[in-house]
PDB file of C-alpha atoms in Angstrom:
ATOM      1  CA  MET A 454      65.528  -3.834-138.713  1.00 63.00           C
ATOM      2  CA  GLN A 455      62.615  -1.870-140.128  1.00 66.00           C
ATOM      3  CA  LEU A 456      58.923  -2.794-140.174  1.00 64.00           C
ATOM      4  CA  THR A 457      56.667  -1.202-142.784  1.00 62.00           C
ATOM      5  CA  ILE A 458      52.917  -1.706-142.592  1.00 63.00           C
ATOM      6  CA  THR A 459      51.157  -0.951-145.854  1.00 69.00           C
ATOM      7  CA  LYS A 460      47.663  -2.108-145.027  1.00 63.00           C
ATOM      8  CA  LYS A 461      45.501  -1.624-141.968  1.00 63.00           C
ATOM      9  CA  PRO A 462      44.533  -4.938-140.332  1.00 61.00           C
ATOM     10  CA  ILE A 463      40.911  -6.034-140.513  1.00 61.00           C
ATOM     11  CA  GLU A 464      38.974  -4.847-137.491  1.00 60.00           C
ATOM     12  CA  VAL A 465      36.969  -7.440-135.628  1.00 58.00           C
ATOM     13  CA  GLY A 466      33.673  -6.184-134.258  1.00 59.00           C
ATOM     14  CA  ASN A 467      32.350  -6.817-130.812  1.00 59.00           C
ATOM     15  CA  LYS A 468      29.068  -8.435-131.840  1.00 63.00           C
ATOM     16  CA  TYR A 469      28.782 -12.100-131.035  1.00 65.00           C
ATOM     17  CA  LEU A 470      26.367 -14.685-132.343  1.00 62.00           C
ATOM     18  CA  VAL A 471      23.970 -16.000-129.764  1.00 67.00           C
ATOM     19  CA  ASP A 472      22.620 -19.529-129.550  1.00 67.00           C
ATOM     20  CA  THR A 473      19.365 -19.726-131.466  1.00 68.00           C
ATOM     21  CA  ILE A 474      16.789 -22.482-131.386  1.00 70.00           C
ATOM     22  CA  ASP A 475      14.584 -22.582-134.454  1.00 70.00           C
ATOM     23  CA  LEU A 476      11.637 -24.568-135.632  1.00 73.00           C
ATOM     24  CA  GLU A 477      11.855 -26.580-138.817  1.00 72.00           C
ATOM     25  CA  LYS A 478      11.554 -24.548-142.022  1.00 72.00           C
ATOM     26  CA  VAL A 479      12.137 -21.242-140.236  1.00 74.00           C
ATOM     27  CA  TRP A 480      14.668 -18.853-141.786  1.00 76.00           C
ATOM     28  CA  ILE A 481      17.495 -17.522-139.634  1.00 74.00           C
ATOM     29  CA  LYS A 482      19.941 -14.934-140.973  1.00 75.00           C
ATOM     30  CA  PHE A 483      23.536 -14.545-139.755  1.00 74.00           C
ATOM     31  CA  GLU A 484      25.511 -11.503-140.845  1.00 77.00           C
ATOM     32  CA  CYS A 485      29.244 -10.839-140.770  1.00 75.00           C
ATOM     33  CA  VAL A 486      30.507  -7.275-141.420  1.00 74.00           C
ATOM     34  CA  PHE A 487      34.148  -6.311-142.062  1.00 73.00           C
ATOM     35  CA  ALA A 488      35.923  -2.954-141.922  1.00 72.00           C
ATOM     36  CA  THR A 489      37.469  -3.640-145.348  1.00 75.00           C
ATOM     37  CA  PRO A 490      36.457  -5.945-148.220  1.00 76.00           C
ATOM     38  CA  ILE A 491      37.442  -9.583-147.768  1.00 74.00           C
ATOM     39  CA  GLU A 492      37.592 -12.355-150.343  1.00 76.00           C
ATOM     40  CA  HIS A 493      36.426 -15.465-148.467  1.00 74.00           C
ATOM     41  CA  VAL A 494      34.524 -16.198-145.256  1.00 74.00           C
ATOM     42  CA  LYS A 495      34.299 -19.609-143.592  1.00 76.00           C
ATOM     43  CA  TRP A 496      31.070 -20.399-141.777  1.00 77.00           C
ATOM     44  CA  ILE A 497      31.614 -23.075-139.133  1.00 76.00           C
ATOM     45  CA  LYS A 498      28.799 -25.115-137.581  1.00 74.00           C
ATOM     46  CA  ASN A 499      29.554 -27.682-134.865  1.00 76.00           C
ATOM     47  CA  GLY A 500      33.253 -27.603-135.742  1.00 78.00           C
ATOM     48  CA  SER A 501      32.917 -28.242-139.490  1.00 78.00           C
ATOM     49  CA  GLU A 502      32.737 -25.845-142.416  1.00 78.00           C
ATOM     50  CA  SER A 503      29.254 -25.464-143.862  1.00 73.00           C
ATOM     51  CA  SER A 504      30.251 -24.059-147.279  1.00 66.00           C
ATOM     52  CA  ASN A 505      28.965 -26.875-149.489  1.00 66.00           C
ATOM     53  CA  LYS A 506      25.703 -27.736-147.769  1.00 69.00           C
ATOM     54  CA  PRO A 507      22.630 -27.201-149.967  1.00 72.00           C
ATOM     55  CA  SER A 508      20.463 -26.264-146.981  1.00 72.00           C
ATOM     56  CA  PHE A 509      22.368 -22.968-146.576  1.00 73.00           C
ATOM     57  CA  ILE A 510      22.135 -19.884-148.790  1.00 73.00           C
ATOM     58  CA  TYR A 511      25.279 -17.754-149.009  1.00 74.00           C
ATOM     59  CA  LYS A 512      25.135 -14.118-150.109  1.00 77.00           C
ATOM     60  CA  GLY A 513      27.514 -11.251-149.775  1.00 77.00           C
ATOM     61  CA  GLU A 514      28.980  -7.928-150.682  1.00 77.00           C
ATOM     62  CA  PRO A 515      32.670  -6.976-150.565  1.00 72.00           C
ATOM     63  CA  ASN A 516      32.568  -6.235-146.829  1.00 73.00           C
ATOM     64  CA  GLN A 517      29.450  -8.160-145.722  1.00 75.00           C
ATOM     65  CA  ARG A 518      28.508 -11.831-145.821  1.00 76.00           C
ATOM     66  CA  TYR A 519      25.177 -13.452-145.045  1.00 71.00           C
ATOM     67  CA  LEU A 520      24.265 -17.026-144.242  1.00 64.00           C
TER      68      LEU A 520
END
C-alpha cells in the first residue's frame, strides 16, 4: 500500500475567540485566517449557522474571512 499526499493540510492557528459582551448597536469584528485559501467558512453562533442572518456582514479574501 502506498500513500501519496499532494496537498499540505490546512493549518489551524492557536488563537481562540473569547467571550465578548457588547452593547446594542456596537460593532464587533471576528477574523479567521487560514494558511491556504479556502472556499467556504461556517460561522456558528449558539450551535446554529449564522450565514443567512441579515444582522451579520460577511467579508473575506481567499485566506481570510471576517464577520
